[in-house]
PDB file of N, CA and C in Angstrom:
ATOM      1  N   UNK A   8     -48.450  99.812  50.093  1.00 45.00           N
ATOM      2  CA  UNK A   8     -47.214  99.423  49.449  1.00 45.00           C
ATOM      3  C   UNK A   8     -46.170 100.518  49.663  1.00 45.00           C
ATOM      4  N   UNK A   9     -44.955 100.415  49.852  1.00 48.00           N
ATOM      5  CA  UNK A   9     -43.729 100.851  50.022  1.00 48.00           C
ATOM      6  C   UNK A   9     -43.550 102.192  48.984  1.00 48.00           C
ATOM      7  N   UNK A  10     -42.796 103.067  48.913  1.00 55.00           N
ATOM      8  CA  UNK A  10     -42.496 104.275  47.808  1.00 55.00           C
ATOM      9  C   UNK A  10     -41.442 103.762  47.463  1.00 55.00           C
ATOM     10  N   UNK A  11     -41.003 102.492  47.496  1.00 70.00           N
ATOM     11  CA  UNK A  11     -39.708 102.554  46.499  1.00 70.00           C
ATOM     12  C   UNK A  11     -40.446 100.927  46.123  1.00 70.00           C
ATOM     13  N   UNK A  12     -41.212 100.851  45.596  1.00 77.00           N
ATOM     14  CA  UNK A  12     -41.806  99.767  45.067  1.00 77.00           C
ATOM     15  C   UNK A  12     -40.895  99.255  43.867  1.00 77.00           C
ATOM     16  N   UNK A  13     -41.340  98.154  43.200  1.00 86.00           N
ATOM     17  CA  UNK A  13     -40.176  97.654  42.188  1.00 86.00           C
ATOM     18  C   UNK A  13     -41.447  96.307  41.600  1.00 86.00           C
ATOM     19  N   UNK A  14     -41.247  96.232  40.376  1.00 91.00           N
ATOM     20  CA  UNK A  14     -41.945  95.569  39.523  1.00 91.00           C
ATOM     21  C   UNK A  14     -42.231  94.066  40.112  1.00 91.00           C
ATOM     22  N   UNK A  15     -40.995  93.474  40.016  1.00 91.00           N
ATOM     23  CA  UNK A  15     -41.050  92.143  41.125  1.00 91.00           C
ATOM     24  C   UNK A  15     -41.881  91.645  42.397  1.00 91.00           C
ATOM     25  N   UNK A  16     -41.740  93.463  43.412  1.00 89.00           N
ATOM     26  CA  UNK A  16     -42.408  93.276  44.782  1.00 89.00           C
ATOM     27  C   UNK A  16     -44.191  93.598  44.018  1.00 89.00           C
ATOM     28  N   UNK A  17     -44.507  93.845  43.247  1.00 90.00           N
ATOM     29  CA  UNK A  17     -45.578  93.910  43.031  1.00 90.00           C
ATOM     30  C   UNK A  17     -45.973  92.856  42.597  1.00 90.00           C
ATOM     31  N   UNK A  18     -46.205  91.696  41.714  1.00 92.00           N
ATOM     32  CA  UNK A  18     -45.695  90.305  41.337  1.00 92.00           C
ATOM     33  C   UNK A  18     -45.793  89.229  42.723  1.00 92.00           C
ATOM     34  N   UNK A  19     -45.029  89.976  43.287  1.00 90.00           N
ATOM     35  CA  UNK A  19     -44.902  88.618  44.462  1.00 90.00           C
ATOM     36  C   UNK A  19     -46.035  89.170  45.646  1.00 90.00           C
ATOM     37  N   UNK A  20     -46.438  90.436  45.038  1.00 89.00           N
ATOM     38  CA  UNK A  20     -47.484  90.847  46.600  1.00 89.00           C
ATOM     39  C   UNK A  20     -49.013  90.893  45.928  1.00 89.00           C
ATOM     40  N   UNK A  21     -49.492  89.845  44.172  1.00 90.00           N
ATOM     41  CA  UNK A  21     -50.585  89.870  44.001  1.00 90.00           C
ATOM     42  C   UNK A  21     -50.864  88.866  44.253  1.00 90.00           C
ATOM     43  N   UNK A  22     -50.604  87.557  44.046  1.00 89.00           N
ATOM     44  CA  UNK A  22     -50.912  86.399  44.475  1.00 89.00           C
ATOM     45  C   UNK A  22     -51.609  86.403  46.251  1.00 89.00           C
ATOM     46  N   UNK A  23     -51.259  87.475  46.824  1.00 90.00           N
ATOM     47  CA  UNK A  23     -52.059  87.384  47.993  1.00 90.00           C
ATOM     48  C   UNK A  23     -53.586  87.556  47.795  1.00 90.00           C
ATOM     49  N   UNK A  24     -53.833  88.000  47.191  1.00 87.00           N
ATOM     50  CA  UNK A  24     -55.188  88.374  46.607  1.00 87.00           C
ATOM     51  C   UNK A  24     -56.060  86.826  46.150  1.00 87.00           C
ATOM     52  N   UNK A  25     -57.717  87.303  46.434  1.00 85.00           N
ATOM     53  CA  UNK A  25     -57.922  86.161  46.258  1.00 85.00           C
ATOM     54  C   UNK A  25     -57.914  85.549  44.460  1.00 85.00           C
ATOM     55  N   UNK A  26     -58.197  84.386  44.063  1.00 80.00           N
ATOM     56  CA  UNK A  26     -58.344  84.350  42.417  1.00 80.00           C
ATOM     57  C   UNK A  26     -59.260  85.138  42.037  1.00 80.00           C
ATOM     58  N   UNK A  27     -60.196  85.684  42.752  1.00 76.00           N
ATOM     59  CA  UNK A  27     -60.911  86.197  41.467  1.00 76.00           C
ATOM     60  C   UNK A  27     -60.547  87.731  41.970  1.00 76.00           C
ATOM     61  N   UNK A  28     -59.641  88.314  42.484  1.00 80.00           N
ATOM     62  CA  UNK A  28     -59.494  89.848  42.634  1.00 80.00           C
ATOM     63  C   UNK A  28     -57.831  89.725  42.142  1.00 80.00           C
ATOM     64  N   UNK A  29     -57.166  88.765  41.390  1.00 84.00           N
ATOM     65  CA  UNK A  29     -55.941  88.728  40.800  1.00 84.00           C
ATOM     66  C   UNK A  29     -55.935  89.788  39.529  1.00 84.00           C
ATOM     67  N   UNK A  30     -54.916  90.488  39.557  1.00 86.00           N
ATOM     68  CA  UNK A  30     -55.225  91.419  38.557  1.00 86.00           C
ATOM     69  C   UNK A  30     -54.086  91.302  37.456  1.00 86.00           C
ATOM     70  N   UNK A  31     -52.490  90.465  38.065  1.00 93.00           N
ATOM     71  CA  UNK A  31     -52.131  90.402  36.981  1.00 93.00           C
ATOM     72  C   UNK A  31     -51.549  88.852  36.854  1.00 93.00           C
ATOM     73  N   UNK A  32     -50.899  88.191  35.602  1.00 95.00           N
ATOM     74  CA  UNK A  32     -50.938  87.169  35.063  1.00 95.00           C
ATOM     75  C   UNK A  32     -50.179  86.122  36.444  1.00 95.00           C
ATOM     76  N   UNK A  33     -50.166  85.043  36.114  1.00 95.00           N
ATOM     77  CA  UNK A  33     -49.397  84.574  37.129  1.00 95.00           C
ATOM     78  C   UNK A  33     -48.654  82.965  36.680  1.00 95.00           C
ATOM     79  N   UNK A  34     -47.416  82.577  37.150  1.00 95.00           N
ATOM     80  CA  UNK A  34     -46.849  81.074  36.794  1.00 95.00           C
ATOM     81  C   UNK A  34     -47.836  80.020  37.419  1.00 95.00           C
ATOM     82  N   UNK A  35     -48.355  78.640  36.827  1.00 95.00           N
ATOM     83  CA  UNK A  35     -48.613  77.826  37.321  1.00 95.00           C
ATOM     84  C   UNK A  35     -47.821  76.491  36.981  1.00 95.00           C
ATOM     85  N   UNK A  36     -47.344  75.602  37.704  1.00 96.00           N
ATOM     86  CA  UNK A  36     -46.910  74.311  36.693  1.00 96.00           C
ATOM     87  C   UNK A  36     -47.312  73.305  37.582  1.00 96.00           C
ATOM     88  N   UNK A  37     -47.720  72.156  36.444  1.00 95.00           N
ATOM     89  CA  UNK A  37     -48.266  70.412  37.081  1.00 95.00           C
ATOM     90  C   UNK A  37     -47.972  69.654  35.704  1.00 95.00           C
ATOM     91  N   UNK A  38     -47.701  68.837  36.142  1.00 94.00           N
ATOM     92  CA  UNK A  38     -47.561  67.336  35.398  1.00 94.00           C
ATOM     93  C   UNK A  38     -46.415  68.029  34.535  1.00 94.00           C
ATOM     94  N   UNK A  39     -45.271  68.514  34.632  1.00 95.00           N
ATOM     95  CA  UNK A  39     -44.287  69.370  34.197  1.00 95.00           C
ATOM     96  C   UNK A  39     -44.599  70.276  32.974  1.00 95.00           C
ATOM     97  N   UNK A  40     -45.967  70.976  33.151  1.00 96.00           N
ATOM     98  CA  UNK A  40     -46.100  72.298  31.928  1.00 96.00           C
ATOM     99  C   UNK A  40     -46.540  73.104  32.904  1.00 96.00           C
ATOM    100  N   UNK A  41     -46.007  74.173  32.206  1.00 97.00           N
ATOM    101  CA  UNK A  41     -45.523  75.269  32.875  1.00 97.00           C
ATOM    102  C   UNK A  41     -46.618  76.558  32.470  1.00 97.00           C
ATOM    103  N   UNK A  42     -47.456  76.750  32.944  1.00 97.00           N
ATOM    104  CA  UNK A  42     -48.568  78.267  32.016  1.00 97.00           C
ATOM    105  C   UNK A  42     -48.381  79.298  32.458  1.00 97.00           C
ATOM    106  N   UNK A  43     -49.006  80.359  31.823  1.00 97.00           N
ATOM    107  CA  UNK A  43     -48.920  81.802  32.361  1.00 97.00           C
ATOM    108  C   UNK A  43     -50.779  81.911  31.923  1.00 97.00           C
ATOM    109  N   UNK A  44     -50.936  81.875  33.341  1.00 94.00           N
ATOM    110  CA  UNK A  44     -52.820  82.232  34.186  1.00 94.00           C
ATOM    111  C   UNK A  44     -53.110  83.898  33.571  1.00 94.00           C
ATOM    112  N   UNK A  45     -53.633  83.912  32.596  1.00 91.00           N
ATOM    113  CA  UNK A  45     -53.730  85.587  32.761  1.00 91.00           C
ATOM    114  C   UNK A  45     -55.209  86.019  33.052  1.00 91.00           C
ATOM    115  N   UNK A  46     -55.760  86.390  33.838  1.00 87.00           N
ATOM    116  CA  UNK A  46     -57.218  86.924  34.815  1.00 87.00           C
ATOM    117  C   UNK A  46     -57.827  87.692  33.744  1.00 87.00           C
ATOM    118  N   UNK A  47     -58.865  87.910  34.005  1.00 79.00           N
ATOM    119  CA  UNK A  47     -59.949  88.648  33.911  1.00 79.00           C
ATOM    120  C   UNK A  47     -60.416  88.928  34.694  1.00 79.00           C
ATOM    121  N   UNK A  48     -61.988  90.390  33.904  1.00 68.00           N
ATOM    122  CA  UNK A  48     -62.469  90.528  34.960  1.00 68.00           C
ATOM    123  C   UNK A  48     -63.547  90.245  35.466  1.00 68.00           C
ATOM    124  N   UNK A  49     -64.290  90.049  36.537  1.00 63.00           N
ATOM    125  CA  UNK A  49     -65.269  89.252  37.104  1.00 63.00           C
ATOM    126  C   UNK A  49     -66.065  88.679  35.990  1.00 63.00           C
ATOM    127  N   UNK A  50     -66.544  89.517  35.017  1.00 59.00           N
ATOM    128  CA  UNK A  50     -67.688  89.200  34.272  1.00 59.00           C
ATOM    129  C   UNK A  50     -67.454  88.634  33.091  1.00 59.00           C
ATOM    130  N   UNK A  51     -66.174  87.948  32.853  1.00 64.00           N
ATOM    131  CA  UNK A  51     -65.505  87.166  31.319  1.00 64.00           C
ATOM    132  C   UNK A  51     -65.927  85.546  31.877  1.00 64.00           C
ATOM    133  N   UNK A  52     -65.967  84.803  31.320  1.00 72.00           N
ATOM    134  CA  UNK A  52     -66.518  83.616  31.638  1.00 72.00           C
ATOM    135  C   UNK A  52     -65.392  82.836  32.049  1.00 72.00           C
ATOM    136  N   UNK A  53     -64.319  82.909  31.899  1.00 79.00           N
ATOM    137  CA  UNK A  53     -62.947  82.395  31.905  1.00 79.00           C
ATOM    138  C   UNK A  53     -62.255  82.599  32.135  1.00 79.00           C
ATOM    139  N   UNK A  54     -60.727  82.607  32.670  1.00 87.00           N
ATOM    140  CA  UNK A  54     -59.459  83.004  32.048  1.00 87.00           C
ATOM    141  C   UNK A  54     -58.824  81.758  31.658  1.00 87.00           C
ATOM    142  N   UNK A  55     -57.620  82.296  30.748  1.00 92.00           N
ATOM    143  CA  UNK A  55     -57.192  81.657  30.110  1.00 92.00           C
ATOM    144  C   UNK A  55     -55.675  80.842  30.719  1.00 92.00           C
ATOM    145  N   UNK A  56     -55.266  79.888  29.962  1.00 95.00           N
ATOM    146  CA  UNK A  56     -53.619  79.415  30.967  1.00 95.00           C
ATOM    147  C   UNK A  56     -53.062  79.335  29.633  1.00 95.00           C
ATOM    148  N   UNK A  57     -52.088  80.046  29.018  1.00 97.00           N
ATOM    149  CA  UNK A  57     -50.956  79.784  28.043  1.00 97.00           C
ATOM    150  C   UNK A  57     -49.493  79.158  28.393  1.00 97.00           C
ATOM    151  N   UNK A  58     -49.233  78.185  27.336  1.00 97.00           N
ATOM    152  CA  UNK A  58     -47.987  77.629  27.872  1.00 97.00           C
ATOM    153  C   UNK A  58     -46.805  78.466  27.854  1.00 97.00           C
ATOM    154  N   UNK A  59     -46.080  78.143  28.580  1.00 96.00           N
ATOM    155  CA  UNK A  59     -45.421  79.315  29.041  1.00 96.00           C
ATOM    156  C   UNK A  59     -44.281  79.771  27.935  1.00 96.00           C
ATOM    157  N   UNK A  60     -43.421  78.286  26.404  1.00 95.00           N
ATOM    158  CA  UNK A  60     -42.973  78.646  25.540  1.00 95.00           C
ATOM    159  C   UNK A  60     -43.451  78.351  24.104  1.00 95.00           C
ATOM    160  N   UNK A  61     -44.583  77.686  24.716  1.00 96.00           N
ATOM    161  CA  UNK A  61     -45.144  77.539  22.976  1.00 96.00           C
ATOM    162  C   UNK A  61     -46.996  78.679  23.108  1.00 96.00           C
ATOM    163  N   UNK A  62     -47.478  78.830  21.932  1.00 97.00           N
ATOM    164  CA  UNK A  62     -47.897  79.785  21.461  1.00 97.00           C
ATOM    165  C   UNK A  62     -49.461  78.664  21.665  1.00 97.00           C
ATOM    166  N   UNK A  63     -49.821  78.252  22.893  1.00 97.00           N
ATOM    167  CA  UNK A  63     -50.933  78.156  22.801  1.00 97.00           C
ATOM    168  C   UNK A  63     -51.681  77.726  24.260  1.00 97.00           C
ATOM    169  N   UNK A  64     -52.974  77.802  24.499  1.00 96.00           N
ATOM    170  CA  UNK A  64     -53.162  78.301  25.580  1.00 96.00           C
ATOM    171  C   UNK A  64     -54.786  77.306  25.687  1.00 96.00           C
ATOM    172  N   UNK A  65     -55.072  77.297  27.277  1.00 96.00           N
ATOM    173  CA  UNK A  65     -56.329  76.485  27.386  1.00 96.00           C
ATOM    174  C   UNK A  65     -57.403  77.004  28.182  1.00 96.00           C
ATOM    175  N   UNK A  66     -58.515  76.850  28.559  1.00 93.00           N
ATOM    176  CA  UNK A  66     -59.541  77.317  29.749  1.00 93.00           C
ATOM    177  C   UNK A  66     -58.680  77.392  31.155  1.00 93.00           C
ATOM    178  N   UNK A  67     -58.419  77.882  32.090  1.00 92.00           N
ATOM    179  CA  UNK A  67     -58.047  77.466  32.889  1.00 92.00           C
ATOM    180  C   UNK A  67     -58.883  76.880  34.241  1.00 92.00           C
ATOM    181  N   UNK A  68     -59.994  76.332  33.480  1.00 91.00           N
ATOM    182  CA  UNK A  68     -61.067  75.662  34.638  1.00 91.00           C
ATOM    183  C   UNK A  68     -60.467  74.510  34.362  1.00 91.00           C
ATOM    184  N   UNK A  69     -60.555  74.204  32.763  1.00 95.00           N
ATOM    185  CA  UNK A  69     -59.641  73.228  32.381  1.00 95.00           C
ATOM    186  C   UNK A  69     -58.428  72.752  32.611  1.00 95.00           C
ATOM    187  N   UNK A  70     -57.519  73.745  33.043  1.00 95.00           N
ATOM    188  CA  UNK A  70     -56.088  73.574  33.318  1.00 95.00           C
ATOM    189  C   UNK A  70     -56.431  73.185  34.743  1.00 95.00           C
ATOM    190  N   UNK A  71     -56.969  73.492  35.631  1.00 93.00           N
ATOM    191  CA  UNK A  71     -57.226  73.525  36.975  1.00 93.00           C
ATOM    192  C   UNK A  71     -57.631  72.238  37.549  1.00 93.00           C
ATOM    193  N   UNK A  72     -58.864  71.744  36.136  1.00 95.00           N
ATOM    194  CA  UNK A  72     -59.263  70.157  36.451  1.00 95.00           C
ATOM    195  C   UNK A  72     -58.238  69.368  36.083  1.00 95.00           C
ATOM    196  N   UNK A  73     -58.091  69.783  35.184  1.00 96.00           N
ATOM    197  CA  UNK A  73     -56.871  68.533  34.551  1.00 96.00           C
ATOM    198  C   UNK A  73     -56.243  68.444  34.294  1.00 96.00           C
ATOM    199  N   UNK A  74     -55.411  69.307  34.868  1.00 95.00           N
ATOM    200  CA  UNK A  74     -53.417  69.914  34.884  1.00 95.00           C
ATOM    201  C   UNK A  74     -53.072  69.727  33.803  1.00 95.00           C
ATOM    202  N   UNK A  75     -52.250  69.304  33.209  1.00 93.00           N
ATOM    203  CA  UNK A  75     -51.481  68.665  31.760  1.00 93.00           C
ATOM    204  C   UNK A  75     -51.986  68.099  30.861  1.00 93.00           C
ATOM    205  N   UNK A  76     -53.114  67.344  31.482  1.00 96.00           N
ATOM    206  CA  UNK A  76     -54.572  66.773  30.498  1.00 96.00           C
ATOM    207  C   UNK A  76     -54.888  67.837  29.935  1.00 96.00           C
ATOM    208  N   UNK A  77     -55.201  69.090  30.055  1.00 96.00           N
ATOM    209  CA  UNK A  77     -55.800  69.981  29.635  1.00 96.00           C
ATOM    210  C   UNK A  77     -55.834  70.558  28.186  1.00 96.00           C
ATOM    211  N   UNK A  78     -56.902  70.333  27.713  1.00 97.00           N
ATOM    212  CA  UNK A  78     -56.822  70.368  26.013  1.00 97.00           C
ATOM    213  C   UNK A  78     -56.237  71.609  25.178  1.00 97.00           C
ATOM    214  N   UNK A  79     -55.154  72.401  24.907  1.00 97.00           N
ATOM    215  CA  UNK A  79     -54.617  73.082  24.528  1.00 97.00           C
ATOM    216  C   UNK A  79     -54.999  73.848  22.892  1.00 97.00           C
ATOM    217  N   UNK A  80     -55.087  74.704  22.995  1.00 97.00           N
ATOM    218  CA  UNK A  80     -55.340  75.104  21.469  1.00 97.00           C
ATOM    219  C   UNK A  80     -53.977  75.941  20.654  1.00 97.00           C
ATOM    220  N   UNK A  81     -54.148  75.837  19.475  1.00 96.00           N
ATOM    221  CA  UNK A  81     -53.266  76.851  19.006  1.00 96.00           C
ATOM    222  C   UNK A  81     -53.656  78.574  19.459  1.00 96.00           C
ATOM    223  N   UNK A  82     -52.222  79.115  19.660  1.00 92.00           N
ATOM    224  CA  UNK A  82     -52.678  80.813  19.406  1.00 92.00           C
ATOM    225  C   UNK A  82     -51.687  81.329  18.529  1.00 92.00           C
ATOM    226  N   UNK A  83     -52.521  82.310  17.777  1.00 91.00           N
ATOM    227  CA  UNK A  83     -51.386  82.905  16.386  1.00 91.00           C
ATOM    228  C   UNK A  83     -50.245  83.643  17.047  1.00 91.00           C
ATOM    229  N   UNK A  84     -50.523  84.331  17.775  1.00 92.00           N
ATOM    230  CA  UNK A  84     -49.512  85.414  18.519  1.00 92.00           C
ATOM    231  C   UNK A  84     -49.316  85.393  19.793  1.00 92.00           C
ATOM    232  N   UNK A  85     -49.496  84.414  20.613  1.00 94.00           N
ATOM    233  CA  UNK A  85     -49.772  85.031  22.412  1.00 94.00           C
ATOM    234  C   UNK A  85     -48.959  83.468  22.934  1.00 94.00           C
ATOM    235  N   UNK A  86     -47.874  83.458  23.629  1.00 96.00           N
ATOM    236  CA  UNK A  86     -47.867  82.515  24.508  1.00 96.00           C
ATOM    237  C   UNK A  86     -47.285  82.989  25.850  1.00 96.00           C
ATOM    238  N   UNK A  87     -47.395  82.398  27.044  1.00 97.00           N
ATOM    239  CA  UNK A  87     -47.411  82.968  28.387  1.00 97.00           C
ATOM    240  C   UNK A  87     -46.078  83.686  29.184  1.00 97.00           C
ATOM    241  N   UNK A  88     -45.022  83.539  28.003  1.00 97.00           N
ATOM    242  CA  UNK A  88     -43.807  84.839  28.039  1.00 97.00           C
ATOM    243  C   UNK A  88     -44.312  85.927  27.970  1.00 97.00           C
ATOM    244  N   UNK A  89     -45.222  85.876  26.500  1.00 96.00           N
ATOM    245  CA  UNK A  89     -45.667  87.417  25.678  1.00 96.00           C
ATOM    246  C   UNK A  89     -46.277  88.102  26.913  1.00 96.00           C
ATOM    247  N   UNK A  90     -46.759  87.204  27.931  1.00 95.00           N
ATOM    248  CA  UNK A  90     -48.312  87.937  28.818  1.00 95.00           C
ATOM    249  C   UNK A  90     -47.725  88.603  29.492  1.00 95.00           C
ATOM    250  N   UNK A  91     -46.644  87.712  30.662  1.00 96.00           N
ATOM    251  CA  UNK A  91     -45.959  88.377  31.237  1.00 96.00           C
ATOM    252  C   UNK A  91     -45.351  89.217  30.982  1.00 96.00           C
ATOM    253  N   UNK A  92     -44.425  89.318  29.624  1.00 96.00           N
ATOM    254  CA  UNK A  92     -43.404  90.406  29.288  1.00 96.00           C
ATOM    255  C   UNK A  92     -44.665  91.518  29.191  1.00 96.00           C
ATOM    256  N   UNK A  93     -45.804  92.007  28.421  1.00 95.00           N
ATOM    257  CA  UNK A  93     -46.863  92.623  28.503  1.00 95.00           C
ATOM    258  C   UNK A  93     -47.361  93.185  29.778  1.00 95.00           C
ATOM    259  N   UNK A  94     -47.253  92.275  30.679  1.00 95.00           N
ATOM    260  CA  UNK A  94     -47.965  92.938  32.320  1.00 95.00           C
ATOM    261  C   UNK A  94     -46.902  93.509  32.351  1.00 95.00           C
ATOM    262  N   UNK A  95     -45.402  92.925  32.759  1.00 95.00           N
ATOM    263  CA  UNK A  95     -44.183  93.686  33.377  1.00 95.00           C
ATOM    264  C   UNK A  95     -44.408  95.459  32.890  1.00 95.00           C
ATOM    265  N   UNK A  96     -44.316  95.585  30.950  1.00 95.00           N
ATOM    266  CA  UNK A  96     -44.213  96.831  30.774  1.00 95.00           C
ATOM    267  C   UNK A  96     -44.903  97.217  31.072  1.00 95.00           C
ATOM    268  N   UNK A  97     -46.279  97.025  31.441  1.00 93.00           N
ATOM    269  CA  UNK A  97     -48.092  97.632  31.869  1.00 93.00           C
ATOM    270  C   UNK A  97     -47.472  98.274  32.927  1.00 93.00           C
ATOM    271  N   UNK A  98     -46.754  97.417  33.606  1.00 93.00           N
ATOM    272  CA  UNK A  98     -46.160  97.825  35.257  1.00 93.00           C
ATOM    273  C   UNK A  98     -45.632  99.073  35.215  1.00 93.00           C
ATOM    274  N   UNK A  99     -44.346  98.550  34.376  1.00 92.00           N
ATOM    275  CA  UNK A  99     -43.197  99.490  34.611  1.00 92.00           C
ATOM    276  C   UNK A  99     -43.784 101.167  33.999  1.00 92.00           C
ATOM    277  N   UNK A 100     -44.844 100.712  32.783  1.00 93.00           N
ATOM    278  CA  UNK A 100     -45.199 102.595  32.211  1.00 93.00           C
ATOM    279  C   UNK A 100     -45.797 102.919  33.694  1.00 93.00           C
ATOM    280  N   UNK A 101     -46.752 102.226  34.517  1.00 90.00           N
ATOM    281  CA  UNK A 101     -47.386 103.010  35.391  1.00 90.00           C
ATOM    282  C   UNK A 101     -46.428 103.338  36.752  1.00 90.00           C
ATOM    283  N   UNK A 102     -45.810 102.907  36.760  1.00 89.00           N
ATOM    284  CA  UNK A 102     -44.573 103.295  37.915  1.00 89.00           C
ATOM    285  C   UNK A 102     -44.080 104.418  37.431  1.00 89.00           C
ATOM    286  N   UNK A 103     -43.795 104.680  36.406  1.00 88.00           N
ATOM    287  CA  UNK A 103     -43.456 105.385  35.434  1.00 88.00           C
ATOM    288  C   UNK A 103     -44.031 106.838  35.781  1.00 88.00           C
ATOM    289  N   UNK A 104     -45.328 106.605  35.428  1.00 90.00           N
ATOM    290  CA  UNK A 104     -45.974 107.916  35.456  1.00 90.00           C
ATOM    291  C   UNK A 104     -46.480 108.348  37.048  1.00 90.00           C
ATOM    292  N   UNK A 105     -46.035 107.200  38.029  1.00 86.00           N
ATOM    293  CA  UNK A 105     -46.484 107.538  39.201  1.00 86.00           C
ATOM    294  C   UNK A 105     -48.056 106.949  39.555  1.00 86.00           C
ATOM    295  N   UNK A 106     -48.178 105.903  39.050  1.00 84.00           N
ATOM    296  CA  UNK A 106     -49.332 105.465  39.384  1.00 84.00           C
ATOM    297  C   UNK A 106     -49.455 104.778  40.584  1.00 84.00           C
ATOM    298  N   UNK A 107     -48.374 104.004  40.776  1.00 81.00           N
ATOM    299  CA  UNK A 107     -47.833 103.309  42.048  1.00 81.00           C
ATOM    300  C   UNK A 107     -47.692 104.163  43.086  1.00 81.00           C
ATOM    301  N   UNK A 108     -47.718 103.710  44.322  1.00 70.00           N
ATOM    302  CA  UNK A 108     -46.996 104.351  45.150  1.00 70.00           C
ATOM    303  C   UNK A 108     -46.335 104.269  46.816  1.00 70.00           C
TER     304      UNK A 108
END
């Protein structure tokens, strides 16, 4: 990666990666809902798909089989803005301290 890296080019250069070496959250939309995919790591049974403005979120094996079908649950605090806005700053402290480079 580049030395003048930028939060965005990192974002648009993980999706190259395969799904299961994705490390940070990502947009999906079908049947017009819109989620935020946030990964795990190898050994979690799941990840999850939160809608992208309401506060609740589904399997995403589930989201995957059955796009918009996909049975949704409530979440008290987390919907798929929060994730992203969360990765972005994850980003930006480690650029920050030079973790990037």
């Amino acid at each position: 990666m580049p030395a003048n890296l930028d939060i965005d080019q990192i974002f648009r250069e993980d999706p190259a990666n395969p799904l299961s070496g994705r490390t940070l959250p990502w947009e999906e939309t079908r049947d017009g809902i819109t989620v935020v995919v946030e990964p795990k790591p190898h050994w979690a049974e799941d990840m999850r798909a939160f809608r992208l403005n309401l506060r609740e979120y589904c399997r995403y094996a589930d989201w995957a089989a059955l796009g918009g079908r996909a049975r949704f649950y409530g979440h008290i605090d987390t919907c798929g803005d929060d994730v992203m806005m969360k990765a972005r700053a994850m980003i930006a402290r480690e650029i920050a301290d030079g973790l990037w480079g």
